[in-house]
Amino acid sequence: EDQVTQSPEALRLQEGESSSLNCSYTVSGLRGLFWYRQDPGKGPEFLFTLYSAGEEKEKERLKATLTKKESFLHITAPKPEDSATYLCAVRSGYSTLTFGKGTMLLVSP
Amino acid sequence: NAGVTQTPKFQVLKTGQSMTLQCAQDMNHNSMYWYRQDPGMGLRLIYYSASEGTTDKGEVPNGYNVSRLNKREFSLRLESAAPSQTSVYFCASSRDRNSGANVLTFGAGSRLTVL
Protein backbone atom coordinates (compact mmCIF):
# COMPACT_ATOMS: atom_id res chain seq x y z
CA GLU A 1 0.00 0.00 0.00
CA ASP A 2 1.35 3.40 -0.98
CA GLN A 3 1.98 5.83 1.86
CA VAL A 4 2.72 9.55 1.87
CA THR A 5 3.74 11.59 4.91
CA GLN A 6 4.13 15.34 4.75
CA SER A 7 5.93 17.52 7.27
CA PRO A 8 5.55 19.88 8.91
CA GLU A 9 1.76 20.02 9.19
CA ALA A 10 1.95 23.81 9.31
CA LEU A 11 4.70 26.32 8.68
CA ARG A 12 4.76 30.03 9.34
CA LEU A 13 7.38 32.14 7.55
CA GLN A 14 8.21 35.80 7.29
CA GLU A 15 8.25 37.25 3.79
CA GLY A 16 11.64 36.50 2.27
CA GLU A 17 12.45 33.68 4.71
CA SER A 18 13.28 30.60 2.61
CA SER A 19 12.38 27.10 3.77
CA SER A 20 11.49 23.60 2.60
CA LEU A 21 8.50 21.29 2.86
CA ASN A 22 9.03 17.53 3.06
CA CYS A 23 7.14 14.64 1.49
CA SER A 24 8.25 11.14 2.49
CA TYR A 25 6.79 8.25 0.53
CA THR A 26 6.65 4.47 0.41
CA VAL A 27 5.62 2.91 -2.88
CA SER A 28 6.38 -0.19 -4.87
CA GLY A 29 7.56 1.22 -8.16
CA LEU A 30 7.15 4.99 -8.34
CA ARG A 31 5.46 6.19 -11.51
CA GLY A 32 5.27 9.80 -10.47
CA LEU A 33 5.34 12.17 -7.50
CA PHE A 34 3.04 15.16 -7.74
CA TRP A 35 2.89 18.50 -5.96
CA TYR A 36 -0.35 20.48 -5.80
CA ARG A 37 -1.22 23.83 -4.27
CA GLN A 38 -4.61 24.36 -2.61
CA ASP A 39 -5.97 27.77 -1.67
CA PRO A 40 -8.73 28.03 0.97
CA GLY A 41 -12.13 27.16 -0.45
CA LYS A 42 -10.71 25.97 -3.76
CA GLY A 43 -9.66 22.75 -5.39
CA PRO A 44 -6.02 21.65 -5.62
CA GLU A 45 -4.01 23.09 -8.50
CA PHE A 46 -1.20 21.15 -10.16
CA LEU A 47 2.38 22.37 -9.69
CA PHE A 48 4.92 19.67 -10.60
CA THR A 49 5.44 16.03 -11.51
CA LEU A 50 8.73 14.28 -10.72
CA TYR A 51 9.54 10.81 -12.04
CA SER A 52 12.99 9.74 -10.92
CA ALA A 53 15.54 10.38 -8.18
CA GLY A 54 17.68 13.40 -8.88
CA GLU A 55 15.04 15.19 -10.93
CA GLU A 56 14.31 18.84 -10.15
CA LYS A 57 11.65 21.24 -11.42
CA GLU A 58 11.21 24.95 -10.82
CA LYS A 59 8.41 27.45 -11.07
CA GLU A 60 8.92 31.01 -9.90
CA ARG A 61 9.94 30.78 -6.20
CA LEU A 62 9.27 27.04 -5.96
CA LYS A 63 11.67 24.19 -6.66
CA ALA A 64 10.76 20.53 -6.24
CA THR A 65 13.37 17.81 -5.83
CA LEU A 66 13.14 14.04 -5.58
CA THR A 67 15.16 11.28 -3.93
CA LYS A 68 14.33 7.57 -3.65
CA LYS A 69 12.50 8.13 -0.35
CA GLU A 70 11.34 11.74 -0.27
CA SER A 71 10.65 14.94 -2.10
CA PHE A 72 11.27 18.49 -1.02
CA LEU A 73 9.46 21.62 -2.07
CA HIS A 74 11.88 24.49 -1.60
CA ILE A 75 10.41 27.96 -1.31
CA THR A 76 12.88 30.77 -1.95
CA ALA A 77 12.14 34.26 -0.66
CA PRO A 78 8.42 33.56 -0.24
CA LYS A 79 5.75 36.22 -0.60
CA PRO A 80 2.36 36.39 1.16
CA GLU A 81 0.68 35.13 -2.03
CA ASP A 82 2.56 31.85 -1.61
CA SER A 83 0.38 31.13 1.44
CA ALA A 84 -1.59 27.94 0.74
CA THR A 85 -1.73 24.27 1.58
CA TYR A 86 0.75 22.23 -0.42
CA LEU A 87 -0.21 18.63 -1.19
CA CYS A 88 2.07 15.80 -2.23
CA ALA A 89 0.80 12.68 -4.00
CA VAL A 90 2.37 9.52 -5.43
CA ARG A 91 1.40 7.04 -8.07
CA SER A 92 2.69 3.49 -8.42
CA GLY A 93 1.95 1.09 -11.22
CA TYR A 94 -1.44 1.78 -12.74
CA SER A 95 -2.94 2.86 -9.44
CA THR A 96 -4.67 6.11 -8.70
CA LEU A 97 -2.97 8.85 -6.71
CA THR A 98 -2.33 8.58 -2.98
CA PHE A 99 -2.26 11.99 -1.31
CA GLY A 100 -0.53 13.18 1.84
CA LYS A 101 -2.37 15.32 4.38
CA GLY A 102 -0.65 18.49 3.24
CA THR A 103 1.44 21.29 4.72
CA MET A 104 -0.32 24.56 5.47
CA LEU A 105 2.05 27.44 4.68
CA LEU A 106 1.46 30.97 5.98
CA VAL A 107 3.77 33.75 4.81
CA SER A 108 3.49 36.98 6.77
CA PRO A 109 4.44 40.36 5.32
CA ASN B 1 -12.52 27.45 -20.63
CA ALA B 2 -14.40 26.30 -17.52
CA GLY B 3 -12.35 23.17 -16.72
CA VAL B 4 -14.18 21.09 -14.09
CA THR B 5 -17.53 22.38 -12.85
CA GLN B 6 -19.25 21.02 -9.75
CA THR B 7 -22.76 21.68 -8.47
CA PRO B 8 -23.96 22.48 -5.91
CA LYS B 9 -21.23 24.39 -4.05
CA PHE B 10 -23.00 24.03 -0.71
CA GLN B 11 -25.68 21.65 0.54
CA VAL B 12 -27.21 20.84 3.91
CA LEU B 13 -29.02 17.52 4.29
CA LYS B 14 -30.81 15.72 7.07
CA THR B 15 -29.78 12.19 7.96
CA GLY B 16 -31.43 9.74 5.58
CA GLN B 17 -31.99 12.20 2.74
CA SER B 18 -30.54 11.54 -0.69
CA MET B 19 -28.80 13.83 -3.10
CA THR B 20 -26.61 13.85 -6.20
CA LEU B 21 -23.47 15.89 -6.77
CA GLN B 22 -22.94 16.80 -10.39
CA CYS B 23 -19.62 17.18 -12.18
CA ALA B 24 -18.82 18.15 -15.75
CA GLN B 25 -15.52 18.72 -17.56
CA ASP B 26 -14.91 20.39 -20.90
CA MET B 27 -11.31 19.30 -21.50
CA ASN B 28 -12.13 16.09 -23.39
CA HIS B 29 -10.56 14.07 -20.60
CA ASN B 30 -11.12 10.32 -20.47
CA SER B 31 -10.84 9.76 -16.71
CA MET B 32 -12.87 11.30 -13.91
CA TYR B 33 -12.71 11.00 -10.10
CA TRP B 34 -14.58 11.82 -6.92
CA TYR B 35 -12.60 12.62 -3.76
CA ARG B 36 -13.59 13.68 -0.29
CA GLN B 37 -11.44 15.92 1.90
CA ASP B 38 -11.74 15.90 5.67
CA PRO B 39 -9.62 17.77 8.23
CA GLY B 40 -6.58 15.71 9.18
CA MET B 41 -7.39 13.01 6.60
CA GLY B 42 -6.25 14.45 3.32
CA LEU B 43 -7.88 13.67 0.00
CA ARG B 44 -9.41 10.20 -0.25
CA LEU B 45 -10.67 8.63 -3.45
CA ILE B 46 -14.32 7.54 -3.41
CA TYR B 47 -14.87 6.32 -6.97
CA TYR B 48 -13.31 6.85 -10.33
CA SER B 49 -14.11 6.27 -13.98
CA ALA B 50 -11.11 5.41 -16.11
CA SER B 51 -13.11 5.90 -19.29
CA GLU B 52 -16.68 6.38 -20.45
CA GLY B 53 -18.74 3.35 -19.50
CA THR B 54 -16.54 2.15 -16.63
CA THR B 55 -16.49 2.91 -12.90
CA ASP B 56 -14.38 1.51 -10.07
CA LYS B 57 -14.28 1.79 -6.31
CA GLY B 58 -11.64 3.84 -4.60
CA GLU B 59 -10.51 3.89 -1.00
CA VAL B 60 -13.83 4.91 0.65
CA PRO B 61 -16.79 3.87 -1.57
CA ASN B 62 -19.29 2.77 1.09
CA GLY B 63 -22.49 4.83 1.10
CA TYR B 64 -21.93 6.25 -2.39
CA ASN B 65 -22.86 5.43 -5.96
CA VAL B 66 -21.62 6.98 -9.17
CA SER B 67 -22.74 7.31 -12.76
CA ARG B 68 -20.59 8.17 -15.74
CA LEU B 69 -23.36 9.73 -17.79
CA ASN B 70 -21.18 10.45 -20.82
CA LYS B 71 -17.58 11.49 -21.46
CA ARG B 72 -18.16 14.91 -19.90
CA GLU B 73 -20.26 14.11 -16.83
CA PHE B 74 -19.67 12.05 -13.69
CA SER B 75 -22.17 12.21 -10.81
CA LEU B 76 -21.90 11.09 -7.19
CA ARG B 77 -25.03 9.98 -5.33
CA LEU B 78 -25.64 9.64 -1.62
CA GLU B 79 -28.67 7.37 -1.25
CA SER B 80 -29.16 7.79 2.50
CA ALA B 81 -26.93 10.51 3.90
CA ALA B 82 -25.18 10.03 7.25
CA PRO B 83 -23.38 12.59 9.44
CA SER B 84 -20.10 10.78 8.65
CA GLN B 85 -20.53 11.95 5.06
CA THR B 86 -20.18 15.58 6.07
CA SER B 87 -17.18 16.64 4.02
CA VAL B 88 -15.91 18.66 1.10
CA TYR B 89 -16.23 16.73 -2.14
CA PHE B 90 -13.98 17.31 -5.13
CA CYS B 91 -14.46 16.11 -8.65
CA ALA B 92 -11.36 15.81 -10.83
CA SER B 93 -10.50 14.72 -14.34
CA SER B 94 -7.38 13.62 -16.20
CA ARG B 95 -6.54 12.91 -19.80
CA ASP B 96 -5.91 9.23 -19.17
CA ARG B 97 -5.60 7.35 -15.87
CA ASN B 98 -3.01 5.02 -17.31
CA SER B 99 -0.69 7.67 -18.67
CA GLY B 100 2.47 8.38 -16.76
CA ALA B 101 1.67 12.00 -16.12
CA ASN B 102 -1.98 11.57 -15.14
CA VAL B 103 -2.25 15.18 -13.99
CA LEU B 104 -5.55 15.80 -12.25
CA THR B 105 -7.59 18.96 -12.78
CA PHE B 106 -9.90 19.61 -9.84
CA GLY B 107 -13.20 21.38 -9.49
CA ALA B 108 -13.82 24.02 -6.84
CA GLY B 109 -15.48 21.59 -4.44
CA SER B 110 -18.91 20.94 -2.94
CA ARG B 111 -19.30 21.42 0.81
CA LEU B 112 -21.86 18.98 2.21
CA THR B 113 -23.21 19.03 5.76
CA VAL B 114 -25.38 16.19 7.03
CA LEU B 115 -27.32 16.95 10.21
PDB file of C-alpha atoms in Angstrom:
ATOM      1  CA  GLU A   1       0.000   0.000   0.000  1.00  0.00           C
ATOM      2  CA  ASP A   2       1.349   3.400  -0.984  1.00  0.00           C
ATOM      3  CA  GLN A   3       1.980   5.829   1.859  1.00  0.00           C
ATOM      4  CA  VAL A   4       2.718   9.550   1.867  1.00  0.00           C
ATOM      5  CA  THR A   5       3.737  11.586   4.913  1.00  0.00           C
ATOM      6  CA  GLN A   6       4.135  15.344   4.752  1.00  0.00           C
ATOM      7  CA  SER A   7       5.927  17.521   7.267  1.00  0.00           C
ATOM      8  CA  PRO A   8       5.554  19.881   8.906  1.00  0.00           C
ATOM      9  CA  GLU A   9       1.759  20.019   9.191  1.00  0.00           C
ATOM     10  CA  ALA A  10       1.948  23.807   9.307  1.00  0.00           C
ATOM     11  CA  LEU A  11       4.700  26.323   8.675  1.00  0.00           C
ATOM     12  CA  ARG A  12       4.762  30.026   9.335  1.00  0.00           C
ATOM     13  CA  LEU A  13       7.383  32.138   7.546  1.00  0.00           C
ATOM     14  CA  GLN A  14       8.209  35.795   7.292  1.00  0.00           C
ATOM     15  CA  GLU A  15       8.251  37.245   3.793  1.00  0.00           C
ATOM     16  CA  GLY A  16      11.645  36.500   2.268  1.00  0.00           C
ATOM     17  CA  GLU A  17      12.445  33.678   4.712  1.00  0.00           C
ATOM     18  CA  SER A  18      13.283  30.602   2.609  1.00  0.00           C
ATOM     19  CA  SER A  19      12.380  27.099   3.774  1.00  0.00           C
ATOM     20  CA  SER A  20      11.488  23.599   2.600  1.00  0.00           C
ATOM     21  CA  LEU A  21       8.496  21.287   2.859  1.00  0.00           C
ATOM     22  CA  ASN A  22       9.031  17.534   3.064  1.00  0.00           C
ATOM     23  CA  CYS A  23       7.143  14.639   1.493  1.00  0.00           C
ATOM     24  CA  SER A  24       8.251  11.136   2.489  1.00  0.00           C
ATOM     25  CA  TYR A  25       6.793   8.253   0.535  1.00  0.00           C
ATOM     26  CA  THR A  26       6.654   4.470   0.415  1.00  0.00           C
ATOM     27  CA  VAL A  27       5.619   2.913  -2.876  1.00  0.00           C
ATOM     28  CA  SER A  28       6.378  -0.194  -4.875  1.00  0.00           C
ATOM     29  CA  GLY A  29       7.564   1.223  -8.163  1.00  0.00           C
ATOM     30  CA  LEU A  30       7.152   4.993  -8.336  1.00  0.00           C
ATOM     31  CA  ARG A  31       5.457   6.188 -11.508  1.00  0.00           C
ATOM     32  CA  GLY A  32       5.266   9.796 -10.470  1.00  0.00           C
ATOM     33  CA  LEU A  33       5.343  12.166  -7.500  1.00  0.00           C
ATOM     34  CA  PHE A  34       3.041  15.157  -7.744  1.00  0.00           C
ATOM     35  CA  TRP A  35       2.889  18.505  -5.956  1.00  0.00           C
ATOM     36  CA  TYR A  36      -0.347  20.485  -5.799  1.00  0.00           C
ATOM     37  CA  ARG A  37      -1.220  23.831  -4.267  1.00  0.00           C
ATOM     38  CA  GLN A  38      -4.612  24.361  -2.612  1.00  0.00           C
ATOM     39  CA  ASP A  39      -5.969  27.774  -1.671  1.00  0.00           C
ATOM     40  CA  PRO A  40      -8.730  28.030   0.972  1.00  0.00           C
ATOM     41  CA  GLY A  41     -12.127  27.158  -0.451  1.00  0.00           C
ATOM     42  CA  LYS A  42     -10.705  25.971  -3.758  1.00  0.00           C
ATOM     43  CA  GLY A  43      -9.660  22.746  -5.391  1.00  0.00           C
ATOM     44  CA  PRO A  44      -6.019  21.655  -5.620  1.00  0.00           C
ATOM     45  CA  GLU A  45      -4.006  23.095  -8.500  1.00  0.00           C
ATOM     46  CA  PHE A  46      -1.198  21.147 -10.159  1.00  0.00           C
ATOM     47  CA  LEU A  47       2.377  22.367  -9.685  1.00  0.00           C
ATOM     48  CA  PHE A  48       4.918  19.670 -10.603  1.00  0.00           C
ATOM     49  CA  THR A  49       5.438  16.033 -11.510  1.00  0.00           C
ATOM     50  CA  LEU A  50       8.734  14.283 -10.724  1.00  0.00           C
ATOM     51  CA  TYR A  51       9.535  10.813 -12.039  1.00  0.00           C
ATOM     52  CA  SER A  52      12.991   9.739 -10.924  1.00  0.00           C
ATOM     53  CA  ALA A  53      15.539  10.383  -8.183  1.00  0.00           C
ATOM     54  CA  GLY A  54      17.681  13.405  -8.880  1.00  0.00           C
ATOM     55  CA  GLU A  55      15.040  15.185 -10.927  1.00  0.00           C
ATOM     56  CA  GLU A  56      14.308  18.841 -10.155  1.00  0.00           C
ATOM     57  CA  LYS A  57      11.646  21.236 -11.416  1.00  0.00           C
ATOM     58  CA  GLU A  58      11.209  24.953 -10.818  1.00  0.00           C
ATOM     59  CA  LYS A  59       8.408  27.446 -11.066  1.00  0.00           C
ATOM     60  CA  GLU A  60       8.917  31.011  -9.896  1.00  0.00           C
ATOM     61  CA  ARG A  61       9.936  30.783  -6.202  1.00  0.00           C
ATOM     62  CA  LEU A  62       9.275  27.042  -5.957  1.00  0.00           C
ATOM     63  CA  LYS A  63      11.667  24.193  -6.657  1.00  0.00           C
ATOM     64  CA  ALA A  64      10.760  20.531  -6.241  1.00  0.00           C
ATOM     65  CA  THR A  65      13.375  17.812  -5.827  1.00  0.00           C
ATOM     66  CA  LEU A  66      13.138  14.038  -5.580  1.00  0.00           C
ATOM     67  CA  THR A  67      15.157  11.277  -3.925  1.00  0.00           C
ATOM     68  CA  LYS A  68      14.327   7.572  -3.648  1.00  0.00           C
ATOM     69  CA  LYS A  69      12.503   8.134  -0.350  1.00  0.00           C
ATOM     70  CA  GLU A  70      11.345  11.743  -0.267  1.00  0.00           C
ATOM     71  CA  SER A  71      10.648  14.944  -2.104  1.00  0.00           C
ATOM     72  CA  PHE A  72      11.274  18.493  -1.022  1.00  0.00           C
ATOM     73  CA  LEU A  73       9.456  21.621  -2.068  1.00  0.00           C
ATOM     74  CA  HIS A  74      11.882  24.487  -1.600  1.00  0.00           C
ATOM     75  CA  ILE A  75      10.411  27.963  -1.315  1.00  0.00           C
ATOM     76  CA  THR A  76      12.884  30.774  -1.948  1.00  0.00           C
ATOM     77  CA  ALA A  77      12.144  34.265  -0.656  1.00  0.00           C
ATOM     78  CA  PRO A  78       8.419  33.557  -0.243  1.00  0.00           C
ATOM     79  CA  LYS A  79       5.746  36.216  -0.603  1.00  0.00           C
ATOM     80  CA  PRO A  80       2.358  36.386   1.156  1.00  0.00           C
ATOM     81  CA  GLU A  81       0.679  35.130  -2.030  1.00  0.00           C
ATOM     82  CA  ASP A  82       2.557  31.848  -1.611  1.00  0.00           C
ATOM     83  CA  SER A  83       0.379  31.125   1.437  1.00  0.00           C
ATOM     84  CA  ALA A  84      -1.593  27.944   0.739  1.00  0.00           C
ATOM     85  CA  THR A  85      -1.733  24.268   1.580  1.00  0.00           C
ATOM     86  CA  TYR A  86       0.752  22.233  -0.421  1.00  0.00           C
ATOM     87  CA  LEU A  87      -0.214  18.630  -1.194  1.00  0.00           C
ATOM     88  CA  CYS A  88       2.072  15.797  -2.229  1.00  0.00           C
ATOM     89  CA  ALA A  89       0.805  12.679  -4.000  1.00  0.00           C
ATOM     90  CA  VAL A  90       2.371   9.525  -5.429  1.00  0.00           C
ATOM     91  CA  ARG A  91       1.399   7.038  -8.070  1.00  0.00           C
ATOM     92  CA  SER A  92       2.694   3.488  -8.418  1.00  0.00           C
ATOM     93  CA  GLY A  93       1.950   1.086 -11.222  1.00  0.00           C
ATOM     94  CA  TYR A  94      -1.440   1.781 -12.743  1.00  0.00           C
ATOM     95  CA  SER A  95      -2.937   2.857  -9.442  1.00  0.00           C
ATOM     96  CA  THR A  96      -4.674   6.106  -8.704  1.00  0.00           C
ATOM     97  CA  LEU A  97      -2.968   8.851  -6.713  1.00  0.00           C
ATOM     98  CA  THR A  98      -2.335   8.580  -2.976  1.00  0.00           C
ATOM     99  CA  PHE A  99      -2.262  11.994  -1.305  1.00  0.00           C
ATOM    100  CA  GLY A 100      -0.532  13.184   1.839  1.00  0.00           C
ATOM    101  CA  LYS A 101      -2.374  15.318   4.376  1.00  0.00           C
ATOM    102  CA  GLY A 102      -0.654  18.491   3.242  1.00  0.00           C
ATOM    103  CA  THR A 103       1.445  21.288   4.718  1.00  0.00           C
ATOM    104  CA  MET A 104      -0.318  24.562   5.470  1.00  0.00           C
ATOM    105  CA  LEU A 105       2.048  27.443   4.683  1.00  0.00           C
ATOM    106  CA  LEU A 106       1.460  30.970   5.975  1.00  0.00           C
ATOM    107  CA  VAL A 107       3.770  33.754   4.809  1.00  0.00           C
ATOM    108  CA  SER A 108       3.492  36.976   6.773  1.00  0.00           C
ATOM    109  CA  PRO A 109       4.444  40.363   5.317  1.00  0.00           C
TER     110      PRO A 109
ATOM    111  CA  ASN B   1     -12.519  27.446 -20.635  1.00  0.00           C
ATOM    112  CA  ALA B   2     -14.402  26.301 -17.525  1.00  0.00           C
ATOM    113  CA  GLY B   3     -12.352  23.169 -16.720  1.00  0.00           C
ATOM    114  CA  VAL B   4     -14.183  21.091 -14.089  1.00  0.00           C
ATOM    115  CA  THR B   5     -17.535  22.382 -12.847  1.00  0.00           C
ATOM    116  CA  GLN B   6     -19.253  21.016  -9.748  1.00  0.00           C
ATOM    117  CA  THR B   7     -22.756  21.678  -8.466  1.00  0.00           C
ATOM    118  CA  PRO B   8     -23.960  22.483  -5.914  1.00  0.00           C
ATOM    119  CA  LYS B   9     -21.228  24.389  -4.051  1.00  0.00           C
ATOM    120  CA  PHE B  10     -22.997  24.031  -0.707  1.00  0.00           C
ATOM    121  CA  GLN B  11     -25.681  21.649   0.537  1.00  0.00           C
ATOM    122  CA  VAL B  12     -27.209  20.843   3.908  1.00  0.00           C
ATOM    123  CA  LEU B  13     -29.021  17.524   4.294  1.00  0.00           C
ATOM    124  CA  LYS B  14     -30.808  15.724   7.072  1.00  0.00           C
ATOM    125  CA  THR B  15     -29.781  12.189   7.961  1.00  0.00           C
ATOM    126  CA  GLY B  16     -31.428   9.742   5.578  1.00  0.00           C
ATOM    127  CA  GLN B  17     -31.992  12.196   2.741  1.00  0.00           C
ATOM    128  CA  SER B  18     -30.538  11.542  -0.688  1.00  0.00           C
ATOM    129  CA  MET B  19     -28.797  13.830  -3.104  1.00  0.00           C
ATOM    130  CA  THR B  20     -26.613  13.854  -6.202  1.00  0.00           C
ATOM    131  CA  LEU B  21     -23.473  15.895  -6.771  1.00  0.00           C
ATOM    132  CA  GLN B  22     -22.941  16.796 -10.390  1.00  0.00           C
ATOM    133  CA  CYS B  23     -19.623  17.182 -12.176  1.00  0.00           C
ATOM    134  CA  ALA B  24     -18.823  18.151 -15.748  1.00  0.00           C
ATOM    135  CA  GLN B  25     -15.525  18.725 -17.556  1.00  0.00           C
ATOM    136  CA  ASP B  26     -14.914  20.394 -20.898  1.00  0.00           C
ATOM    137  CA  MET B  27     -11.314  19.303 -21.504  1.00  0.00           C
ATOM    138  CA  ASN B  28     -12.132  16.094 -23.391  1.00  0.00           C
ATOM    139  CA  HIS B  29     -10.560  14.067 -20.600  1.00  0.00           C
ATOM    140  CA  ASN B  30     -11.121  10.321 -20.467  1.00  0.00           C
ATOM    141  CA  SER B  31     -10.844   9.763 -16.709  1.00  0.00           C
ATOM    142  CA  MET B  32     -12.866  11.303 -13.906  1.00  0.00           C
ATOM    143  CA  TYR B  33     -12.708  11.004 -10.104  1.00  0.00           C
ATOM    144  CA  TRP B  34     -14.577  11.817  -6.915  1.00  0.00           C
ATOM    145  CA  TYR B  35     -12.595  12.618  -3.758  1.00  0.00           C
ATOM    146  CA  ARG B  36     -13.594  13.681  -0.287  1.00  0.00           C
ATOM    147  CA  GLN B  37     -11.436  15.916   1.896  1.00  0.00           C
ATOM    148  CA  ASP B  38     -11.735  15.897   5.666  1.00  0.00           C
ATOM    149  CA  PRO B  39      -9.616  17.765   8.228  1.00  0.00           C
ATOM    150  CA  GLY B  40      -6.579  15.705   9.184  1.00  0.00           C
ATOM    151  CA  MET B  41      -7.386  13.007   6.604  1.00  0.00           C
ATOM    152  CA  GLY B  42      -6.249  14.452   3.323  1.00  0.00           C
ATOM    153  CA  LEU B  43      -7.878  13.672  -0.005  1.00  0.00           C
ATOM    154  CA  ARG B  44      -9.408  10.196  -0.246  1.00  0.00           C
ATOM    155  CA  LEU B  45     -10.673   8.626  -3.450  1.00  0.00           C
ATOM    156  CA  ILE B  46     -14.325   7.541  -3.410  1.00  0.00           C
ATOM    157  CA  TYR B  47     -14.873   6.319  -6.966  1.00  0.00           C
ATOM    158  CA  TYR B  48     -13.313   6.849 -10.332  1.00  0.00           C
ATOM    159  CA  SER B  49     -14.109   6.272 -13.976  1.00  0.00           C
ATOM    160  CA  ALA B  50     -11.112   5.409 -16.108  1.00  0.00           C
ATOM    161  CA  SER B  51     -13.113   5.903 -19.295  1.00  0.00           C
ATOM    162  CA  GLU B  52     -16.678   6.383 -20.447  1.00  0.00           C
ATOM    163  CA  GLY B  53     -18.739   3.348 -19.502  1.00  0.00           C
ATOM    164  CA  THR B  54     -16.536   2.154 -16.628  1.00  0.00           C
ATOM    165  CA  THR B  55     -16.489   2.908 -12.903  1.00  0.00           C
ATOM    166  CA  ASP B  56     -14.380   1.513 -10.067  1.00  0.00           C
ATOM    167  CA  LYS B  57     -14.283   1.788  -6.308  1.00  0.00           C
ATOM    168  CA  GLY B  58     -11.636   3.840  -4.602  1.00  0.00           C
ATOM    169  CA  GLU B  59     -10.506   3.894  -1.000  1.00  0.00           C
ATOM    170  CA  VAL B  60     -13.827   4.908   0.648  1.00  0.00           C
ATOM    171  CA  PRO B  61     -16.787   3.872  -1.575  1.00  0.00           C
ATOM    172  CA  ASN B  62     -19.294   2.771   1.092  1.00  0.00           C
ATOM    173  CA  GLY B  63     -22.487   4.831   1.100  1.00  0.00           C
ATOM    174  CA  TYR B  64     -21.934   6.251  -2.386  1.00  0.00           C
ATOM    175  CA  ASN B  65     -22.865   5.433  -5.956  1.00  0.00           C
ATOM    176  CA  VAL B  66     -21.615   6.980  -9.175  1.00  0.00           C
ATOM    177  CA  SER B  67     -22.743   7.308 -12.761  1.00  0.00           C
ATOM    178  CA  ARG B  68     -20.591   8.169 -15.743  1.00  0.00           C
ATOM    179  CA  LEU B  69     -23.360   9.728 -17.793  1.00  0.00           C
ATOM    180  CA  ASN B  70     -21.176  10.449 -20.823  1.00  0.00           C
ATOM    181  CA  LYS B  71     -17.582  11.486 -21.457  1.00  0.00           C
ATOM    182  CA  ARG B  72     -18.157  14.913 -19.899  1.00  0.00           C
ATOM    183  CA  GLU B  73     -20.258  14.113 -16.825  1.00  0.00           C
ATOM    184  CA  PHE B  74     -19.671  12.050 -13.687  1.00  0.00           C
ATOM    185  CA  SER B  75     -22.165  12.208 -10.813  1.00  0.00           C
ATOM    186  CA  LEU B  76     -21.899  11.086  -7.187  1.00  0.00           C
ATOM    187  CA  ARG B  77     -25.031   9.983  -5.327  1.00  0.00           C
ATOM    188  CA  LEU B  78     -25.638   9.640  -1.619  1.00  0.00           C
ATOM    189  CA  GLU B  79     -28.670   7.370  -1.249  1.00  0.00           C
ATOM    190  CA  SER B  80     -29.164   7.790   2.505  1.00  0.00           C
ATOM    191  CA  ALA B  81     -26.927  10.508   3.897  1.00  0.00           C
ATOM    192  CA  ALA B  82     -25.181  10.030   7.250  1.00  0.00           C
ATOM    193  CA  PRO B  83     -23.380  12.593   9.439  1.00  0.00           C
ATOM    194  CA  SER B  84     -20.104  10.778   8.646  1.00  0.00           C
ATOM    195  CA  GLN B  85     -20.533  11.950   5.059  1.00  0.00           C
ATOM    196  CA  THR B  86     -20.176  15.583   6.072  1.00  0.00           C
ATOM    197  CA  SER B  87     -17.179  16.640   4.017  1.00  0.00           C
ATOM    198  CA  VAL B  88     -15.905  18.663   1.099  1.00  0.00           C
ATOM    199  CA  TYR B  89     -16.226  16.728  -2.139  1.00  0.00           C
ATOM    200  CA  PHE B  90     -13.980  17.310  -5.131  1.00  0.00           C
ATOM    201  CA  CYS B  91     -14.457  16.108  -8.653  1.00  0.00           C
ATOM    202  CA  ALA B  92     -11.358  15.805 -10.834  1.00  0.00           C
ATOM    203  CA  SER B  93     -10.502  14.716 -14.343  1.00  0.00           C
ATOM    204  CA  SER B  94      -7.379  13.622 -16.200  1.00  0.00           C
ATOM    205  CA  ARG B  95      -6.536  12.914 -19.805  1.00  0.00           C
ATOM    206  CA  ASP B  96      -5.909   9.233 -19.168  1.00  0.00           C
ATOM    207  CA  ARG B  97      -5.600   7.352 -15.866  1.00  0.00           C
ATOM    208  CA  ASN B  98      -3.011   5.022 -17.307  1.00  0.00           C
ATOM    209  CA  SER B  99      -0.693   7.668 -18.675  1.00  0.00           C
ATOM    210  CA  GLY B 100       2.475   8.378 -16.763  1.00  0.00           C
ATOM    211  CA  ALA B 101       1.671  12.003 -16.117  1.00  0.00           C
ATOM    212  CA  ASN B 102      -1.975  11.570 -15.139  1.00  0.00           C
ATOM    213  CA  VAL B 103      -2.247  15.178 -13.987  1.00  0.00           C
ATOM    214  CA  LEU B 104      -5.554  15.805 -12.253  1.00  0.00           C
ATOM    215  CA  THR B 105      -7.592  18.962 -12.779  1.00  0.00           C
ATOM    216  CA  PHE B 106      -9.904  19.610  -9.841  1.00  0.00           C
ATOM    217  CA  GLY B 107     -13.202  21.380  -9.489  1.00  0.00           C
ATOM    218  CA  ALA B 108     -13.816  24.018  -6.837  1.00  0.00           C
ATOM    219  CA  GLY B 109     -15.481  21.592  -4.440  1.00  0.00           C
ATOM    220  CA  SER B 110     -18.915  20.940  -2.940  1.00  0.00           C
ATOM    221  CA  ARG B 111     -19.296  21.425   0.813  1.00  0.00           C
ATOM    222  CA  LEU B 112     -21.856  18.976   2.209  1.00  0.00           C
ATOM    223  CA  THR B 113     -23.208  19.027   5.762  1.00  0.00           C
ATOM    224  CA  VAL B 114     -25.380  16.189   7.032  1.00  0.00           C
ATOM    225  CA  LEU B 115     -27.320  16.954  10.207  1.00  0.00           C
TER     226      LEU B 115
END
